[in-house]
Amino acid sequence: MKIYTEAALFVDRLNLGPHWVYNQSKLVRLFPDGVRGVVDPISSFHSRRKAGQQTHLGDQLFWLSESISKNEERYDLGCWRSVWMEKMSRYDGFIDEAANETLKNAGLKPSGSDELSGAARIAPLLDLDLSLEEMIEAARSQTGLTHGALGVVELSEFLVRSIFEVRAGKSFREAFEWASRDGSYDKLKPKEALEMALEESVTDHLASALKFGQTCHLAEALPLTMYYAIHFGESSADCLSLNALAGGDNAARAIVLSMLFVARDGRLEEEGFDEVTAREVSQPLAFQPGSNSISIERSGGRLSGVLELPEGDSRATAIFAHCFTCGKDFLPEKRIAQALARRGIATLRIDFSGLGSSEGAFSESSFLTNLEDLKTAAQWLGSKFVAPSILIGHSLGGAAVLGAAGEIDSVKAVATIGALADPAHVIHLFEDRVDEIREK
């Protein structure tokens, strides 16, 4: 039984939904009971994935497992390179910079990436019956296929040493201390990372995560992963949920945490998680010409909208973002959407969170939540109708579509009506009340 591989893939699926979302307030709002089951991706990076599938990191980890099976349950760099190149050259998911650069080099030269994700793929190696030194050699080798920065290659050794110490009965903290002393590290600074993790407060883990940094670069990801393991590692389910709520590259951190938990407990907790299985992908809905009331269900509360359709085939699909506090039924915007439909452009107008018929509290909404609402609407259109090629925004909604356009792959055109270029431009309207706003 490949317990390390299965655990790593499990937590990768768990983190697909909140992966690469850096807005912690949004995650807390969307997951009030913690991240306990699979949901569709929230960010646009995994727009081609559905709940129950893997991130690009989980997919590559699975390919490593496949290469080992293909080679009679033995790791071989040549076989790993061959499988990785075959899969990645026709991959339909997100391709990060490390993978893109490695592809350009035909798999013969790695990128200079120093991201945790390269070393986090070692789970399938831990399911092999290898000695410590054999495991270190294999871990360094697999990481070096795509990540050439010395620090991340050394990290793979540090992780192996830590996991072997946990297997031998040491606590996470003790294992990190031993691995820091015993390894050969020229670039990696595990002792410094451990000191940061030990000294950081546990009263507000979200604030601590922001302090460490949420990215997958080693200087941020390693101490933050240690922090969660040491201070919140009593329960694997709770620890993994907290890590997911911290945002950023929570998937890479979660995979490392999963290996530590399996080394200590033999498995991940079964209680504390919803069933992590793929959801059935819904079929496109049937709509009629004219005004179609729609509802977009999501974990943070329903978004309400109206999809205006032309009599014949649509020439294009647009999303209309309303002005500050206006709502989808504000008369000028309603008239514009209906006029566009008469000219062959299907137009979806939504109420932003906390406004009109959409659920949520207006006091908890912000420019960032407006951006997320637009991306959610775009994902809904892509799955239920046709992905939007046009974004239209009025006033602050215009600033929102300018901000969201680069994160929605299908968008080809943007139109703004009386819009500010940047939301900061409106601060002069209430600059004498900024302190009061921040306090209350």
XYZ file of C-alpha atoms in Angstrom:
440
model
C 0.000 0.000 0.000
C 1.464 3.373 -1.043
C 0.532 5.233 2.116
C 2.745 8.288 1.583
C 1.612 8.754 -2.022
C -2.072 8.325 -1.145
C -1.842 10.786 1.753
C -0.035 13.364 -0.388
C -2.610 13.102 -3.180
C -5.419 13.324 -0.617
C -4.224 16.632 0.829
C -3.435 17.999 -2.639
C -7.088 17.429 -3.622
C -8.134 19.024 -0.349
C -6.143 22.159 -1.174
C -7.159 22.495 -4.826
C -10.099 24.735 -3.862
C -8.208 27.286 -1.721
C -4.878 26.942 -3.561
C -3.100 30.191 -4.382
C -5.766 32.335 -2.756
C -3.844 34.931 -0.723
C -6.862 36.671 0.774
C -7.188 34.978 4.181
C -10.373 36.846 5.079
C -11.999 35.399 2.010
C -10.915 31.860 2.879
C -12.199 32.173 6.438
C -15.496 33.452 5.078
C -15.781 30.665 2.507
C -14.736 27.923 4.931
C -16.245 28.856 8.322
C -15.787 25.274 9.576
C -12.300 24.928 8.130
C -11.144 23.223 4.962
C -12.532 19.710 5.452
C -13.502 18.559 1.968
C -13.038 19.186 -1.718
C -14.463 22.153 -3.617
C -13.971 23.577 -7.086
C -10.928 25.848 -7.474
C -11.506 29.382 -6.232
C -8.586 30.998 -8.033
C -8.329 31.129 -11.828
C -5.013 29.250 -11.943
C -6.770 25.871 -11.972
C -9.729 26.872 -14.150
C -9.683 23.519 -15.959
C -9.965 21.494 -12.768
C -12.980 20.420 -10.745
C -13.436 19.376 -7.129
C -11.715 16.066 -6.443
C -8.929 16.562 -8.998
C -5.279 17.425 -8.349
C -3.281 20.619 -8.593
C -0.323 20.628 -10.966
C 1.817 19.593 -7.995
C -0.345 16.558 -7.250
C -0.351 15.575 -10.906
C 3.455 15.598 -11.046
C 3.679 13.658 -7.806
C 1.388 11.039 -9.342
C 3.575 10.893 -12.457
C 6.585 10.152 -10.253
C 4.640 7.265 -8.743
C 3.790 6.048 -12.257
C 7.445 6.182 -13.317
C 8.394 4.048 -10.307
C 5.691 1.485 -11.121
C 6.771 1.461 -14.750
C 10.347 0.678 -13.647
C 9.386 -2.372 -11.535
C 8.993 -0.383 -8.307
C 12.419 1.227 -8.567
C 13.273 4.888 -8.920
C 15.352 5.819 -11.958
C 16.053 9.384 -13.070
C 15.931 8.470 -16.752
C 12.521 6.866 -16.414
C 11.270 9.787 -14.292
C 12.500 12.274 -16.905
C 10.852 10.325 -19.732
C 7.476 10.103 -17.981
C 7.599 13.748 -16.850
C 8.409 15.018 -20.362
C 5.709 12.869 -21.964
C 3.022 14.023 -19.513
C 4.024 17.682 -19.228
C 4.408 18.220 -22.984
C 0.644 17.657 -23.395
C -0.501 18.814 -19.972
C -3.761 20.788 -19.840
C -3.342 22.109 -16.295
C -1.353 24.991 -14.877
C 2.310 24.993 -15.935
C 4.503 26.921 -13.522
C 7.798 28.596 -14.356
C 9.892 25.651 -13.153
C 8.040 23.246 -15.438
C 8.002 25.673 -18.351
C 11.762 26.238 -18.197
C 12.465 22.509 -17.823
C 10.283 21.806 -20.861
C 12.226 24.335 -22.922
C 15.419 22.512 -21.933
C 13.945 19.144 -22.989
C 14.250 17.907 -19.421
C 18.043 17.995 -19.589
C 18.534 21.120 -17.498
C 16.377 22.203 -14.546
C 15.031 25.649 -13.818
C 16.594 27.867 -11.185
C 13.463 27.666 -9.032
C 13.858 27.577 -5.250
C 10.228 26.614 -4.554
C 9.134 24.061 -1.971
C 7.044 22.220 -4.578
C 10.077 20.557 -6.171
C 11.085 18.792 -2.970
C 7.481 18.144 -1.879
C 7.091 15.544 -4.661
C 9.160 12.929 -2.809
C 6.170 11.088 -1.286
C 6.302 8.163 -3.788
C 9.965 7.593 -2.920
C 9.064 7.152 0.755
C 6.885 4.181 -0.191
C 10.005 2.344 -1.409
C 12.161 0.177 0.833
C 15.325 2.269 0.707
C 18.020 3.036 3.243
C 18.468 6.598 4.476
C 21.340 7.324 2.121
C 19.573 5.709 -0.856
C 16.467 7.746 -0.091
C 18.451 10.989 0.112
C 20.126 10.299 -3.205
C 16.795 9.521 -4.885
C 15.101 12.580 -3.343
C 17.843 14.930 -4.488
C 17.721 13.388 -7.958
C 13.956 13.678 -8.458
C 13.914 17.264 -7.207
C 16.782 18.246 -9.475
C 14.863 17.258 -12.594
C 12.917 20.534 -12.506
C 14.336 22.603 -9.622
C 18.010 23.426 -9.896
C 18.399 25.868 -7.010
C 20.780 24.254 -4.520
C 18.594 25.170 -1.554
C 15.571 23.205 -2.772
C 17.704 20.173 -3.669
C 19.148 20.297 -0.160
C 15.633 20.658 1.207
C 14.722 17.249 -0.220
C 17.538 15.764 1.893
C 16.363 17.680 4.956
C 12.822 16.374 4.517
C 14.015 12.781 4.159
C 16.159 13.042 7.277
C 13.296 14.616 9.232
C 10.829 11.935 8.156
C 13.243 9.129 9.058
C 13.702 10.675 12.516
C 9.926 10.895 12.981
C 9.660 7.248 11.953
C 12.169 6.470 14.702
C 9.882 8.047 17.294
C 11.065 11.638 17.553
C 8.656 14.571 17.733
C 8.451 16.944 14.794
C 10.581 19.496 16.610
C 13.209 16.927 17.591
C 13.263 15.540 14.055
C 13.854 18.999 12.584
C 16.664 19.610 15.086
C 18.397 16.320 14.254
C 17.962 16.774 10.500
C 19.371 20.302 10.752
C 22.535 18.966 12.413
C 23.059 15.784 10.408
C 22.535 17.027 6.861
C 24.966 18.562 4.409
C 23.608 22.007 3.540
C 25.467 24.805 1.791
C 22.500 26.964 0.798
C 19.597 25.737 2.912
C 19.297 27.312 6.373
C 17.131 24.833 8.322
C 18.347 25.956 11.750
C 17.320 29.541 11.051
C 13.952 28.403 9.736
C 13.417 26.277 12.835
C 14.255 29.179 15.137
C 11.719 31.345 13.326
C 9.050 28.659 13.694
C 9.737 28.164 17.404
C 9.753 31.857 18.252
C 6.547 32.770 16.430
C 3.318 33.305 18.377
C 0.520 30.740 18.135
C -2.298 33.061 19.261
C -3.174 34.062 15.668
C -1.852 31.594 13.126
C -3.201 33.622 10.195
C -1.237 36.697 11.248
C 1.833 34.503 11.711
C 1.405 33.064 8.230
C 1.333 36.576 6.783
C 4.476 37.391 8.749
C 6.334 34.356 7.389
C 4.972 34.836 3.865
C 2.518 32.652 1.954
C 4.511 31.890 -1.191
C 6.264 28.631 -2.023
C 9.762 30.158 -1.967
C 11.953 28.418 0.619
C 12.598 31.474 2.762
C 8.863 31.674 3.463
C 7.508 28.159 2.945
C 9.963 26.157 5.068
C 9.601 28.050 8.379
C 5.826 28.290 7.907
C 5.534 24.539 7.296
C 7.652 23.871 10.386
C 5.474 26.295 12.348
C 2.293 24.385 11.581
C 3.893 20.997 12.214
C 5.369 21.967 15.607
C 2.577 24.104 17.040
C -0.547 22.557 15.497
C 0.558 19.014 14.724
C -1.392 17.185 17.400
C -4.289 16.605 14.989
C -3.513 16.095 11.307
C -7.040 17.123 10.258
C -6.967 20.369 12.241
C -3.403 21.196 11.224
C -4.092 20.677 7.526
C -7.255 22.774 7.739
C -5.409 25.661 9.407
C -2.625 25.465 6.844
C -5.166 25.650 4.020
C -6.804 28.734 5.561
C -3.396 30.446 5.680
C -3.606 30.757 1.895
C -0.896 31.033 -0.707
C 0.823 27.819 -1.730
C -0.969 25.763 0.884
C -0.866 22.637 -1.316
C 2.935 22.300 -1.258
C 3.038 22.855 2.505
C 0.196 20.374 3.006
C 2.002 17.629 1.106
C 5.076 18.032 3.306
C 2.869 17.982 6.405
C 1.102 14.834 5.170
C 4.419 12.969 4.930
C 5.304 13.960 8.492
C 1.918 12.803 9.795
C 2.157 9.455 8.003
C 5.677 8.970 9.397
C 4.354 9.588 12.918
C 0.864 8.079 12.845
C 0.989 5.597 9.974
C -1.879 7.421 8.235
C -3.902 10.625 8.186
C -6.894 10.990 10.472
C -10.115 9.737 8.953
C -12.288 11.804 11.271
C -12.300 15.527 10.679
C -12.544 15.284 6.895
C -15.509 15.130 4.581
C -15.421 12.463 1.914
C -12.784 13.596 -0.582
C -14.111 12.274 -3.862
C -14.608 13.810 -7.254
C -17.879 15.601 -7.743
C -19.973 14.946 -10.802
C -19.495 17.764 -13.283
C -22.856 19.371 -13.972
C -24.119 19.733 -17.525
C -24.749 23.132 -19.133
C -28.137 24.588 -18.249
C -30.855 25.430 -20.760
C -31.563 29.170 -21.090
C -34.181 31.173 -23.021
C -33.831 34.427 -24.996
C -34.366 37.448 -22.768
C -33.767 37.753 -19.017
C -32.725 34.553 -17.182
C -32.415 34.729 -13.383
C -29.423 32.672 -12.261
C -27.921 31.627 -8.953
C -24.266 30.733 -8.469
C -23.816 28.426 -5.500
C -20.479 28.573 -3.709
C -19.148 27.915 -0.234
C -19.131 31.618 0.679
C -22.790 32.175 -0.126
C -24.902 32.395 -3.250
C -24.311 35.021 -5.940
C -27.417 36.264 -7.715
C -27.468 37.416 -11.316
C -29.378 37.838 -14.555
C -28.178 36.448 -17.876
C -29.532 38.476 -20.801
C -29.603 36.390 -23.996
C -30.184 37.395 -27.636
C -32.886 35.832 -29.810
C -30.391 33.970 -31.966
C -26.871 32.677 -31.435
C -24.599 34.793 -29.270
C -21.737 36.634 -30.943
C -19.908 36.947 -27.617
C -20.455 36.697 -23.864
C -19.911 39.561 -21.414
C -20.000 40.185 -17.667
C -21.274 43.555 -16.424
C -19.913 44.842 -13.077
C -22.126 47.404 -11.366
C -21.040 50.605 -9.635
C -20.399 50.948 -5.906
C -23.547 49.790 -3.980
C -25.696 49.903 -7.171
C -26.553 46.250 -7.808
C -27.416 44.330 -10.959
C -30.871 45.913 -11.283
C -29.662 49.520 -11.306
C -31.645 50.831 -14.261
C -28.849 52.217 -16.524
C -26.877 48.982 -16.210
C -29.951 46.837 -16.813
C -30.711 48.821 -19.984
C -27.141 48.481 -21.261
C -27.133 44.690 -20.692
C -30.465 44.303 -22.496
C -29.258 46.499 -25.371
C -26.141 44.362 -25.735
C -28.295 41.226 -25.861
C -30.354 42.753 -28.675
C -27.082 43.175 -30.562
C -26.092 39.546 -30.083
C -23.922 39.807 -26.970
C -25.060 37.589 -24.088
C -24.494 39.572 -20.890
C -24.400 38.398 -17.286
C -24.850 41.010 -14.582
C -24.433 39.997 -10.950
C -24.945 41.486 -7.530
C -21.589 41.618 -5.749
C -21.401 39.824 -2.385
C -23.504 41.528 0.271
C -25.538 43.552 -2.238
C -28.933 43.064 -3.856
C -29.967 39.411 -3.844
C -26.467 37.998 -3.337
C -25.639 36.501 0.020
C -22.956 37.832 2.317
C -22.465 40.896 4.483
C -21.737 44.203 2.743
C -19.532 45.176 5.697
C -17.276 42.226 4.855
C -17.062 43.002 1.153
C -14.201 44.876 -0.469
C -12.582 45.570 -3.803
C -10.834 42.189 -3.477
C -14.123 40.348 -2.939
C -15.490 42.139 -6.023
C -12.595 40.735 -8.044
C -13.241 37.245 -6.703
C -16.950 37.568 -7.490
C -16.109 38.431 -11.100
C -13.808 35.415 -11.401
C -16.474 33.197 -9.846
C -19.009 34.487 -12.378
C -16.554 33.805 -15.214
C -16.021 30.240 -14.011
C -19.771 29.743 -13.808
C -20.261 30.990 -17.368
C -17.483 28.701 -18.588
C -19.157 25.632 -17.079
C -22.839 26.506 -17.678
C -22.840 28.600 -20.861
C -19.864 30.173 -22.672
C -16.783 31.643 -21.000
C -16.797 35.465 -21.124
C -14.730 37.252 -23.755
C -15.767 40.757 -22.636
C -15.770 42.480 -19.240
C -17.745 45.698 -18.745
C -17.717 47.823 -15.615
C -19.354 51.025 -14.415
C -17.563 53.337 -11.954
C -15.871 51.192 -9.252
C -17.062 48.164 -11.233
C -14.887 49.469 -14.053
C -11.849 49.391 -11.810
C -12.860 45.853 -10.807
C -12.969 44.572 -14.397
C -9.589 46.176 -15.085
C -8.232 44.316 -12.076
C -9.838 40.978 -12.975
C -9.215 40.925 -16.725
C -5.691 39.572 -16.533
C -6.813 36.663 -14.356
C -9.597 35.391 -16.630
C -8.021 33.608 -19.581
C -11.015 33.871 -21.919
C -11.258 37.683 -21.789
C -10.304 39.502 -24.998
C -11.795 42.961 -24.408
C -12.599 45.324 -21.544
C -14.947 48.327 -21.540
C -15.317 50.831 -18.704
C -17.936 53.496 -18.086
C -16.937 56.468 -15.923
C -14.390 54.269 -14.189
C -11.384 55.108 -12.048
C -8.123 53.466 -13.041
C -7.282 52.434 -9.476
C -9.522 52.116 -6.401
C -7.056 54.257 -4.425
C -8.199 57.236 -6.491
C -11.400 57.518 -4.456
C -9.679 57.819 -1.074
C -9.776 61.615 -1.261
C -13.569 61.392 -0.907
C -13.231 60.125 2.665
C -9.600 60.722 3.574
C -10.589 62.478 6.811
C -12.349 59.291 7.981
C -9.726 56.659 7.059
C -8.623 56.059 10.655
C -12.223 55.657 11.793
C -12.928 53.244 8.936
C -9.936 51.095 9.843
C -10.922 51.031 13.515
C -14.642 50.355 13.106
